[in-house]
Each structure stands twice: as structure tokens, then as C-alpha cells.
Amino acid sequence: MADLNATGLEGVILTQLSKPQSQFTRELYDLWKELKGEQEMPSKSDFKPERMKAYLPNLYIVDIIDGGADYRLRLIGTALTQMVGRDMTGHLISAVPETQWRGRIYDTVVRERAPVGYLSQLGRPGGPAVTTENIVLPALDMEGEFSELVCASVLVKGP
């Protein structure tokens, strides 16, 4: 996995994981490796709906804009929307100050063209912070360009 050096909310250090820890992120990472085969990374068309069904509530898809100049949260699973207390679908990372630290993680994946796993502490409007395990996986578009990140977050500590 790629090397990560970023901080979370208000100086909370993110812990990089050398390999996925939870069953959920291990299974998703193993699926990503299976789908890519001998290629550098799989295509988003390789992620067939029937294989992704179990992951969808905790999955989010990020579009890479202009080679990493910005990122758009294209799809966000229902469990994640509930976890953070709002739906961020369609938002640019640059337009939401409290999510801009994620851009540094995405930059690492784009630069190194490799997955990143990490623990983070997320603040929630009107609620306590939660700790999540996260994985960011690179994917190709239909034209074979690296333009998408397949990501997942699962709760590991919180209310």
C-alpha cells in the first residue's frame, strides 16, 4: 500500500495501516486485488453490482478531477451518510473545509497509484467523534484512464 502522511480533524493524526485490519476492508482489498489481476489496477467496470452489494452502504466513489487538482464525492453509501450526519454526494473536496485533509490522502493514491488504508477520527455535527477504518483503492475508467477512487469506511469505535 502507498505511504501516507496526513492529519485529520484539527491535528488528529491519522494512523496508516500497512494492511487492512477489519474483515470488511480486508475483503474489499482482496476483491480489488482479484479484479486487477496482473494489471496495475482494475477498471470501474470490473466492480460488478452483484459483487459490490455487501459493500455499498459503506462505499464512496471519488472522481479525480484534472489529475488530482480536486476531487468530487460522486457517490456516498447510506451508512456513511448516517455516520457523518450529512450527505456529501456531489461536493468537491476543495469546497468543504472540514474534508480537505482527505485530499492529501487522495493525492497520495493518485501519485503512487496504489491503495491506502488508514484509521481516522471523524467529527459529527452535534455528536461525538467516531473512529473509522478506511481504504482508498485506485480504479481505471472505461477508457483505461486512472480517474476514480473506490473508497470505504467502517466504524471501529464510536457510539
Tab-separated table of N, CA and C in Angstrom:
chain	number	residue	atom	x	y	z
A	1	MET	N	0.842	-1.177	0.000
A	1	MET	CA	0.000	0.000	0.000
A	1	MET	C	0.886	1.239	0.000
A	2	ALA	N	0.337	2.339	-0.504
A	2	ALA	CA	1.067	3.596	-0.616
A	2	ALA	C	1.369	4.186	0.758
A	3	ASP	N	2.367	5.051	0.814
A	3	ASP	CA	2.757	5.721	2.048
A	3	ASP	C	1.909	6.963	2.247
A	4	LEU	N	1.433	7.168	3.451
A	4	LEU	CA	0.520	8.260	3.764
A	4	LEU	C	1.129	9.148	4.831
A	5	ASN	N	1.001	10.455	4.640
A	5	ASN	CA	1.438	11.410	5.651
A	5	ASN	C	0.429	12.544	5.661
A	6	ALA	N	-0.587	12.428	6.506
A	6	ALA	CA	-1.637	13.443	6.548
A	6	ALA	C	-2.175	13.537	7.967
A	7	THR	N	-2.889	14.596	8.256
A	7	THR	CA	-3.525	14.750	9.554
A	7	THR	C	-5.019	14.862	9.375
A	8	GLY	N	-5.749	14.512	10.406
A	8	GLY	CA	-7.198	14.543	10.360
A	8	GLY	C	-7.749	15.828	10.931
A	9	LEU	N	-8.924	15.745	11.536
A	9	LEU	CA	-9.601	16.917	12.058
A	9	LEU	C	-8.768	17.591	13.149
A	10	GLU	N	-8.526	18.883	12.974
A	10	GLU	CA	-7.855	19.687	13.993
A	10	GLU	C	-6.621	19.014	14.584
A	11	GLY	N	-5.748	18.502	13.740
A	11	GLY	CA	-4.480	17.960	14.197
A	11	GLY	C	-4.514	16.533	14.676
A	12	VAL	N	-5.676	15.851	14.593
A	12	VAL	CA	-5.723	14.444	14.967
A	12	VAL	C	-4.949	13.658	13.917
A	13	ILE	N	-3.919	12.945	14.334
A	13	ILE	CA	-3.073	12.212	13.388
A	13	ILE	C	-3.818	10.972	12.893
A	14	LEU	N	-3.756	10.762	11.623
A	14	LEU	CA	-4.296	9.544	11.032
A	14	LEU	C	-3.237	8.464	11.139
A	15	THR	N	-3.658	7.284	11.454
A	15	THR	CA	-2.743	6.154	11.538
A	15	THR	C	-2.822	5.373	10.237
A	16	GLN	N	-1.709	5.295	9.533
A	16	GLN	CA	-1.690	4.498	8.314
A	16	GLN	C	-1.625	3.023	8.684
A	17	LEU	N	-2.323	2.221	7.909
A	17	LEU	CA	-2.325	0.778	8.118
A	17	LEU	C	-1.504	0.119	7.017
A	18	SER	N	-0.609	-0.770	7.400
A	18	SER	CA	0.193	-1.468	6.388
A	18	SER	C	-0.649	-2.487	5.637
A	19	LYS	N	-1.731	-2.936	6.267
A	19	LYS	CA	-2.681	-3.831	5.610
A	19	LYS	C	-4.043	-3.630	6.278
A	20	PRO	N	-5.113	-3.942	5.569
A	20	PRO	CA	-6.445	-3.785	6.147
A	20	PRO	C	-6.608	-4.620	7.410
A	21	GLN	N	-7.309	-4.060	8.399
A	21	GLN	CA	-7.483	-4.730	9.684
A	21	GLN	C	-8.860	-5.376	9.839
A	22	SER	N	-9.911	-4.660	9.488
A	22	SER	CA	-11.262	-5.188	9.677
A	22	SER	C	-11.588	-6.197	8.583
A	23	GLN	N	-12.528	-7.087	8.870
A	23	GLN	CA	-12.944	-8.064	7.861
A	23	GLN	C	-13.476	-7.347	6.620
A	24	PHE	N	-14.230	-6.274	6.821
A	24	PHE	CA	-14.828	-5.534	5.716
A	24	PHE	C	-13.758	-4.987	4.769
A	25	THR	N	-12.767	-4.269	5.310
A	25	THR	CA	-11.743	-3.676	4.437
A	25	THR	C	-10.816	-4.745	3.857
A	26	ARG	N	-10.564	-5.815	4.590
A	26	ARG	CA	-9.752	-6.931	4.043
A	26	ARG	C	-10.450	-7.550	2.838
A	27	GLU	N	-11.742	-7.791	2.966
A	27	GLU	CA	-12.492	-8.399	1.864
A	27	GLU	C	-12.530	-7.479	0.648
A	28	LEU	N	-12.742	-6.184	0.871
A	28	LEU	CA	-12.783	-5.243	-0.244
A	28	LEU	C	-11.409	-5.141	-0.915
A	29	TYR	N	-10.351	-5.092	-0.125
A	29	TYR	CA	-8.995	-5.047	-0.666
A	29	TYR	C	-8.682	-6.320	-1.458
A	30	ASP	N	-9.067	-7.470	-0.917
A	30	ASP	CA	-8.843	-8.740	-1.627
A	30	ASP	C	-9.618	-8.773	-2.941
A	31	LEU	N	-10.843	-8.245	-2.950
A	31	LEU	CA	-11.623	-8.172	-4.177
A	31	LEU	C	-10.928	-7.270	-5.190
A	32	TRP	N	-10.424	-6.113	-4.751
A	32	TRP	CA	-9.693	-5.196	-5.626
A	32	TRP	C	-8.495	-5.914	-6.263
A	33	LYS	N	-7.722	-6.646	-5.441
A	33	LYS	CA	-6.565	-7.386	-5.969
A	33	LYS	C	-6.993	-8.454	-6.962
A	34	GLU	N	-8.061	-9.154	-6.662
A	34	GLU	CA	-8.571	-10.180	-7.585
A	34	GLU	C	-9.000	-9.550	-8.912
A	35	LEU	N	-9.723	-8.438	-8.844
A	35	LEU	CA	-10.223	-7.784	-10.056
A	35	LEU	C	-9.100	-7.214	-10.916
A	36	LYS	N	-8.047	-6.729	-10.293
A	36	LYS	CA	-6.953	-6.153	-11.071
A	36	LYS	C	-6.102	-7.223	-11.742
A	37	GLY	N	-6.048	-8.407	-11.147
A	37	GLY	CA	-5.229	-9.471	-11.724
A	37	GLY	C	-3.803	-9.005	-11.922
A	38	GLU	N	-3.295	-9.128	-13.130
A	38	GLU	CA	-1.928	-8.720	-13.441
A	38	GLU	C	-1.824	-7.247	-13.818
A	39	GLN	N	-2.959	-6.549	-13.913
A	39	GLN	CA	-2.956	-5.124	-14.245
A	39	GLN	C	-2.535	-4.301	-13.030
A	40	GLU	N	-2.223	-3.045	-13.274
A	40	GLU	CA	-1.866	-2.132	-12.178
A	40	GLU	C	-3.047	-1.894	-11.251
A	41	MET	N	-4.245	-1.772	-11.825
A	41	MET	CA	-5.462	-1.552	-11.056
A	41	MET	C	-6.648	-2.002	-11.896
A	42	PRO	N	-7.783	-2.309	-11.256
A	42	PRO	CA	-8.950	-2.717	-12.025
A	42	PRO	C	-9.665	-1.519	-12.643
A	43	SER	N	-10.558	-1.819	-13.564
A	43	SER	CA	-11.437	-0.808	-14.149
A	43	SER	C	-12.698	-0.740	-13.311
A	44	LYS	N	-13.335	0.422	-13.279
A	44	LYS	CA	-14.579	0.519	-12.516
A	44	LYS	C	-15.626	-0.440	-13.062
A	45	SER	N	-15.528	-0.813	-14.344
A	45	SER	CA	-16.481	-1.780	-14.910
A	45	SER	C	-16.266	-3.180	-14.333
A	46	ASP	N	-15.107	-3.432	-13.732
A	46	ASP	CA	-14.846	-4.721	-13.098
A	46	ASP	C	-15.631	-4.886	-11.800
A	47	PHE	N	-16.035	-3.780	-11.196
A	47	PHE	CA	-16.775	-3.803	-9.937
A	47	PHE	C	-18.251	-4.029	-10.242
A	48	LYS	N	-18.620	-5.258	-10.513
A	48	LYS	CA	-19.992	-5.620	-10.878
A	48	LYS	C	-20.923	-5.450	-9.673
A	49	PRO	N	-22.137	-4.923	-9.914
A	49	PRO	CA	-23.082	-4.679	-8.813
A	49	PRO	C	-23.324	-5.887	-7.916
A	50	GLU	N	-23.424	-7.066	-8.508
A	50	GLU	CA	-23.698	-8.257	-7.698
A	50	GLU	C	-22.550	-8.573	-6.739
A	51	ARG	N	-21.323	-8.192	-7.081
A	51	ARG	CA	-20.171	-8.424	-6.203
A	51	ARG	C	-20.006	-7.316	-5.174
A	52	MET	N	-20.607	-6.147	-5.453
A	52	MET	CA	-20.414	-4.976	-4.590
A	52	MET	C	-21.550	-4.767	-3.587
A	53	LYS	N	-22.628	-5.513	-3.714
A	53	LYS	CA	-23.839	-5.283	-2.923
A	53	LYS	C	-23.556	-5.173	-1.413
A	54	ALA	N	-22.766	-6.064	-0.878
A	54	ALA	CA	-22.482	-6.063	0.561
A	54	ALA	C	-21.698	-4.833	1.005
A	55	TYR	N	-20.975	-4.195	0.082
A	55	TYR	CA	-20.120	-3.062	0.428
A	55	TYR	C	-20.814	-1.709	0.277
A	56	LEU	N	-21.880	-1.656	-0.505
A	56	LEU	CA	-22.481	-0.382	-0.906
A	56	LEU	C	-22.791	0.592	0.236
A	57	PRO	N	-23.354	0.165	1.368
A	57	PRO	CA	-23.651	1.151	2.421
A	57	PRO	C	-22.421	1.896	2.948
A	58	ASN	N	-21.258	1.253	2.896
A	58	ASN	CA	-20.029	1.840	3.426
A	58	ASN	C	-19.061	2.300	2.344
A	59	LEU	N	-19.518	2.302	1.124
A	59	LEU	CA	-18.674	2.643	-0.017
A	59	LEU	C	-18.876	4.099	-0.425
A	60	TYR	N	-17.802	4.722	-0.902
A	60	TYR	CA	-17.938	6.010	-1.569
A	60	TYR	C	-16.986	6.055	-2.751
A	61	ILE	N	-17.437	6.723	-3.796
A	61	ILE	CA	-16.680	6.827	-5.036
A	61	ILE	C	-16.248	8.276	-5.196
A	62	VAL	N	-14.985	8.455	-5.509
A	62	VAL	CA	-14.413	9.792	-5.665
A	62	VAL	C	-13.898	9.935	-7.088
A	63	ASP	N	-14.345	10.979	-7.778
A	63	ASP	CA	-13.825	11.300	-9.104
A	63	ASP	C	-12.573	12.140	-8.956
A	64	ILE	N	-11.531	11.788	-9.703
A	64	ILE	CA	-10.294	12.561	-9.727
A	64	ILE	C	-10.457	13.625	-10.808
A	65	ILE	N	-10.340	14.877	-10.430
A	65	ILE	CA	-10.534	15.981	-11.374
A	65	ILE	C	-9.175	16.571	-11.744
A	66	ASP	N	-8.938	16.683	-13.043
A	66	ASP	CA	-7.700	17.272	-13.568
A	66	ASP	C	-6.454	16.686	-12.923
A	67	GLY	N	-6.381	15.365	-12.901
A	67	GLY	CA	-5.195	14.683	-12.406
A	67	GLY	C	-4.925	14.839	-10.927
A	68	GLY	N	-5.919	15.291	-10.169
A	68	GLY	CA	-5.766	15.456	-8.727
A	68	GLY	C	-5.804	16.897	-8.269
A	69	ALA	N	-6.146	17.819	-9.167
A	69	ALA	CA	-6.298	19.221	-8.757
A	69	ALA	C	-7.454	19.369	-7.772
A	70	ASP	N	-8.431	18.480	-7.873
A	70	ASP	CA	-9.560	18.467	-6.949
A	70	ASP	C	-10.190	17.081	-7.024
A	71	TYR	N	-11.148	16.839	-6.140
A	71	TYR	CA	-11.827	15.551	-6.072
A	71	TYR	C	-13.311	15.795	-5.807
A	72	ARG	N	-14.166	15.018	-6.485
A	72	ARG	CA	-15.611	15.120	-6.281
A	72	ARG	C	-16.118	13.825	-5.664
A	73	LEU	N	-16.893	13.986	-4.595
A	73	LEU	CA	-17.520	12.842	-3.958
A	73	LEU	C	-18.753	12.484	-4.782
A	74	ARG	N	-18.615	11.497	-5.652
A	74	ARG	CA	-19.678	11.188	-6.608
A	74	ARG	C	-20.793	10.349	-6.009
A	75	LEU	N	-20.445	9.399	-5.168
A	75	LEU	CA	-21.442	8.504	-4.588
A	75	LEU	C	-21.039	8.225	-3.157
A	76	ILE	N	-22.005	8.278	-2.249
A	76	ILE	CA	-21.709	8.007	-0.840
A	76	ILE	C	-22.777	7.068	-0.294
A	77	GLY	N	-22.337	5.973	0.305
A	77	GLY	CA	-23.261	4.984	0.851
A	77	GLY	C	-24.064	5.503	2.024
A	78	THR	N	-25.207	4.878	2.247
A	78	THR	CA	-26.135	5.324	3.291
A	78	THR	C	-25.545	5.213	4.689
A	79	ALA	N	-24.757	4.182	4.961
A	79	ALA	CA	-24.152	4.047	6.293
A	79	ALA	C	-23.183	5.193	6.563
A	80	LEU	N	-22.479	5.644	5.528
A	80	LEU	CA	-21.529	6.753	5.703
A	80	LEU	C	-22.259	8.070	5.912
A	81	THR	N	-23.334	8.270	5.188
A	81	THR	CA	-24.131	9.485	5.367
A	81	THR	C	-24.651	9.552	6.798
A	82	GLN	N	-25.123	8.434	7.315
A	82	GLN	CA	-25.595	8.387	8.701
A	82	GLN	C	-24.445	8.593	9.682
A	83	MET	N	-23.290	8.023	9.378
A	83	MET	CA	-22.136	8.110	10.268
A	83	MET	C	-21.672	9.557	10.451
A	84	VAL	N	-21.617	10.326	9.361
A	84	VAL	CA	-21.115	11.701	9.457
A	84	VAL	C	-22.232	12.728	9.635
A	85	GLY	N	-23.473	12.286	9.511
A	85	GLY	CA	-24.587	13.181	9.793
A	85	GLY	C	-25.033	14.059	8.645
A	86	ARG	N	-24.516	13.814	7.439
A	86	ARG	CA	-24.980	14.562	6.263
A	86	ARG	C	-24.519	13.877	4.990
A	87	ASP	N	-25.210	14.197	3.900
A	87	ASP	CA	-24.897	13.612	2.607
A	87	ASP	C	-23.977	14.565	1.852
A	88	MET	N	-22.787	14.098	1.510
A	88	MET	CA	-21.795	14.924	0.820
A	88	MET	C	-21.731	14.618	-0.677
A	89	THR	N	-22.683	13.835	-1.187
A	89	THR	CA	-22.692	13.468	-2.603
A	89	THR	C	-22.642	14.718	-3.484
A	90	GLY	N	-21.742	14.700	-4.460
A	90	GLY	CA	-21.612	15.789	-5.416
A	90	GLY	C	-20.688	16.910	-4.997
A	91	HIS	N	-20.261	16.937	-3.752
A	91	HIS	CA	-19.398	18.013	-3.265
A	91	HIS	C	-17.957	17.846	-3.741
A	92	LEU	N	-17.330	18.969	-4.029
A	92	LEU	CA	-15.892	18.996	-4.286
A	92	LEU	C	-15.178	19.077	-2.947
A	93	ILE	N	-14.069	18.361	-2.823
A	93	ILE	CA	-13.281	18.413	-1.589
A	93	ILE	C	-12.848	19.854	-1.296
A	94	SER	N	-12.464	20.593	-2.328
A	94	SER	CA	-11.985	21.961	-2.141
A	94	SER	C	-13.066	22.892	-1.594
A	95	ALA	N	-14.330	22.535	-1.748
A	95	ALA	CA	-15.428	23.402	-1.318
A	95	ALA	C	-15.908	23.120	0.100
A	96	VAL	N	-15.383	22.080	0.731
A	96	VAL	CA	-15.828	21.699	2.064
A	96	VAL	C	-14.613	21.674	2.986
A	97	PRO	N	-14.370	22.769	3.714
A	97	PRO	CA	-13.139	22.874	4.513
A	97	PRO	C	-12.856	21.689	5.427
A	98	GLU	N	-13.882	21.134	6.067
A	98	GLU	CA	-13.631	20.042	7.006
A	98	GLU	C	-13.269	18.730	6.328
A	99	THR	N	-13.335	18.647	4.996
A	99	THR	CA	-12.946	17.415	4.301
A	99	THR	C	-11.653	17.575	3.505
A	100	GLN	N	-11.062	18.759	3.522
A	100	GLN	CA	-9.889	18.988	2.677
A	100	GLN	C	-8.698	18.117	3.052
A	101	TRP	N	-8.588	17.670	4.304
A	101	TRP	CA	-7.491	16.775	4.674
A	101	TRP	C	-7.552	15.478	3.881
A	102	ARG	N	-8.759	15.072	3.474
A	102	ARG	CA	-8.878	13.857	2.661
A	102	ARG	C	-8.176	14.019	1.307
A	103	GLY	N	-8.143	15.243	0.793
A	103	GLY	CA	-7.470	15.492	-0.476
A	103	GLY	C	-6.015	15.061	-0.448
A	104	ARG	N	-5.355	15.208	0.698
A	104	ARG	CA	-3.957	14.776	0.809
A	104	ARG	C	-3.844	13.252	0.716
A	105	ILE	N	-4.834	12.557	1.260
A	105	ILE	CA	-4.847	11.099	1.141
A	105	ILE	C	-5.051	10.706	-0.315
A	106	TYR	N	-6.021	11.341	-0.959
A	106	TYR	CA	-6.288	11.048	-2.366
A	106	TYR	C	-5.074	11.384	-3.221
A	107	ASP	N	-4.395	12.496	-2.896
A	107	ASP	CA	-3.169	12.859	-3.629
A	107	ASP	C	-2.141	11.737	-3.559
A	108	THR	N	-2.003	11.109	-2.393
A	108	THR	CA	-1.050	10.013	-2.221
A	108	THR	C	-1.408	8.840	-3.129
A	109	VAL	N	-2.689	8.493	-3.170
A	109	VAL	CA	-3.127	7.378	-4.014
A	109	VAL	C	-2.891	7.710	-5.488
A	110	VAL	N	-3.207	8.945	-5.884
A	110	VAL	CA	-3.008	9.357	-7.280
A	110	VAL	C	-1.524	9.342	-7.641
A	111	ARG	N	-0.691	9.889	-6.777
A	111	ARG	CA	0.748	9.961	-7.043
A	111	ARG	C	1.378	8.568	-7.113
A	112	GLU	N	1.030	7.717	-6.162
A	112	GLU	CA	1.677	6.408	-6.070
A	112	GLU	C	0.914	5.301	-6.799
A	113	ARG	N	-0.319	5.624	-7.228
A	113	ARG	CA	-1.144	4.672	-7.980
A	113	ARG	C	-1.275	3.354	-7.221
A	114	ALA	N	-1.477	3.474	-5.911
A	114	ALA	CA	-1.565	2.314	-5.029
A	114	ALA	C	-2.578	2.590	-3.917
A	115	PRO	N	-3.162	1.547	-3.352
A	115	PRO	CA	-4.131	1.719	-2.266
A	115	PRO	C	-3.517	2.331	-1.017
A	116	VAL	N	-4.377	2.968	-0.224
A	116	VAL	CA	-4.001	3.487	1.087
A	116	VAL	C	-5.066	3.042	2.082
A	117	GLY	N	-4.612	2.553	3.227
A	117	GLY	CA	-5.510	2.224	4.330
A	117	GLY	C	-5.115	3.051	5.541
A	118	TYR	N	-6.107	3.488	6.317
A	118	TYR	CA	-5.809	4.336	7.470
A	118	TYR	C	-6.966	4.354	8.456
A	119	LEU	N	-6.651	4.730	9.688
A	119	LEU	CA	-7.659	5.000	10.699
A	119	LEU	C	-7.826	6.500	10.796
A	120	SER	N	-9.052	6.948	10.994
A	120	SER	CA	-9.278	8.380	11.175
A	120	SER	C	-10.325	8.598	12.243
A	121	GLN	N	-10.293	9.789	12.802
A	121	GLN	CA	-11.328	10.199	13.730
A	121	GLN	C	-12.153	11.261	13.029
A	122	LEU	N	-13.447	11.026	12.939
A	122	LEU	CA	-14.337	11.942	12.242
A	122	LEU	C	-15.217	12.673	13.237
A	123	GLY	N	-15.300	13.990	13.079
A	123	GLY	CA	-16.241	14.768	13.859
A	123	GLY	C	-17.612	14.660	13.237
A	124	ARG	N	-18.637	14.775	14.059
A	124	ARG	CA	-20.006	14.723	13.556
A	124	ARG	C	-20.759	15.930	14.080
A	125	PRO	N	-21.486	16.612	13.211
A	125	PRO	CA	-22.267	17.770	13.670
A	125	PRO	C	-23.210	17.380	14.803
A	126	GLY	N	-23.032	18.015	15.966
A	126	GLY	CA	-23.899	17.764	17.105
A	126	GLY	C	-23.709	16.417	17.768
A	127	GLY	N	-22.640	15.715	17.460
A	127	GLY	CA	-22.434	14.400	18.049
A	127	GLY	C	-20.983	14.138	18.339
A	128	PRO	N	-20.714	13.026	19.026
A	128	PRO	CA	-19.328	12.676	19.348
A	128	PRO	C	-18.559	12.206	18.113
A	129	ALA	N	-17.255	12.306	18.198
A	129	ALA	CA	-16.396	11.821	17.124
A	129	ALA	C	-16.446	10.296	17.088
A	130	VAL	N	-16.180	9.753	15.916
A	130	VAL	CA	-16.114	8.306	15.743
A	130	VAL	C	-14.776	7.967	15.088
A	131	THR	N	-14.309	6.757	15.304
A	131	THR	CA	-13.093	6.281	14.664
A	131	THR	C	-13.492	5.294	13.573
A	132	THR	N	-12.904	5.492	12.401
A	132	THR	CA	-13.214	4.622	11.262
A	132	THR	C	-11.938	4.029	10.691
A	133	GLU	N	-12.086	2.836	10.111
A	133	GLU	CA	-11.025	2.277	9.286
A	133	GLU	C	-11.431	2.532	7.849
A	134	ASN	N	-10.469	2.985	7.058
A	134	ASN	CA	-10.754	3.430	5.696
A	134	ASN	C	-9.778	2.808	4.719
A	135	ILE	N	-10.273	2.612	3.501
A	135	ILE	CA	-9.409	2.142	2.429
A	135	ILE	C	-9.754	2.923	1.164
A	136	VAL	N	-8.714	3.322	0.434
A	136	VAL	CA	-8.867	4.067	-0.818
A	136	VAL	C	-8.159	3.258	-1.899
A	137	LEU	N	-8.930	2.860	-2.912
A	137	LEU	CA	-8.434	1.962	-3.960
A	137	LEU	C	-8.514	2.643	-5.320
A	138	PRO	N	-7.424	2.680	-6.071
A	138	PRO	CA	-7.450	3.312	-7.399
A	138	PRO	C	-8.169	2.438	-8.422
A	139	ALA	N	-8.827	3.099	-9.399
A	139	ALA	CA	-9.530	2.370	-10.466
A	139	ALA	C	-9.468	3.150	-11.773
A	140	LEU	N	-9.504	2.409	-12.858
A	140	LEU	CA	-9.495	2.990	-14.201
A	140	LEU	C	-10.929	3.235	-14.670
A	141	ASP	N	-11.104	4.221	-15.565
A	141	ASP	CA	-12.415	4.430	-16.167
A	141	ASP	C	-12.552	3.541	-17.400
A	142	MET	N	-13.641	3.692	-18.122
A	142	MET	CA	-13.919	2.838	-19.282
A	142	MET	C	-12.885	3.015	-20.400
A	143	GLU	N	-12.213	4.165	-20.429
A	143	GLU	CA	-11.194	4.422	-21.453
A	143	GLU	C	-9.799	4.005	-21.002
A	144	GLY	N	-9.703	3.426	-19.804
A	144	GLY	CA	-8.411	2.977	-19.305
A	144	GLY	C	-7.599	4.050	-18.604
A	145	GLU	N	-8.230	5.193	-18.300
A	145	GLU	CA	-7.553	6.280	-17.583
A	145	GLU	C	-7.797	6.136	-16.079
A	146	PHE	N	-6.801	6.475	-15.289
A	146	PHE	CA	-6.934	6.460	-13.835
A	146	PHE	C	-7.691	7.721	-13.440
A	147	SER	N	-8.980	7.562	-13.112
A	147	SER	CA	-9.818	8.731	-12.859
A	147	SER	C	-10.768	8.555	-11.689
A	148	GLU	N	-10.615	7.473	-10.934
A	148	GLU	CA	-11.599	7.192	-9.899
A	148	GLU	C	-10.950	6.513	-8.704
A	149	LEU	N	-11.508	6.794	-7.537
A	149	LEU	CA	-11.092	6.131	-6.310
A	149	LEU	C	-12.308	5.416	-5.735
A	150	VAL	N	-12.150	4.144	-5.449
A	150	VAL	CA	-13.188	3.366	-4.794
A	150	VAL	C	-12.781	3.296	-3.328
A	151	CYS	N	-13.614	3.842	-2.462
A	151	CYS	CA	-13.247	4.003	-1.057
A	151	CYS	C	-14.305	3.383	-0.150
A	152	ALA	N	-13.893	3.043	1.046
A	152	ALA	CA	-14.832	2.527	2.035
A	152	ALA	C	-14.379	2.952	3.414
A	153	SER	N	-15.362	3.146	4.295
A	153	SER	CA	-15.120	3.464	5.696
A	153	SER	C	-16.041	2.599	6.551
A	154	VAL	N	-15.474	2.030	7.609
A	154	VAL	CA	-16.270	1.267	8.554
A	154	VAL	C	-15.976	1.766	9.963
A	155	LEU	N	-16.995	1.787	10.767
A	155	LEU	CA	-16.883	2.229	12.150
A	155	LEU	C	-16.102	1.204	12.959
A	156	VAL	N	-15.074	1.670	13.670
A	156	VAL	CA	-14.339	0.763	14.554
A	156	VAL	C	-14.467	1.170	16.020
A	157	LYS	N	-14.855	2.448	16.255
A	157	LYS	CA	-15.066	2.909	17.633
A	157	LYS	C	-15.979	4.115	17.592
A	158	GLY	N	-17.005	4.073	18.377
A	158	GLY	CA	-17.926	5.204	18.416
A	158	GLY	C	-19.238	4.815	19.056
A	159	PRO	N	-20.160	5.749	19.055
A	159	PRO	CA	-21.450	5.489	19.705
A	159	PRO	C	-22.270	4.446	18.961
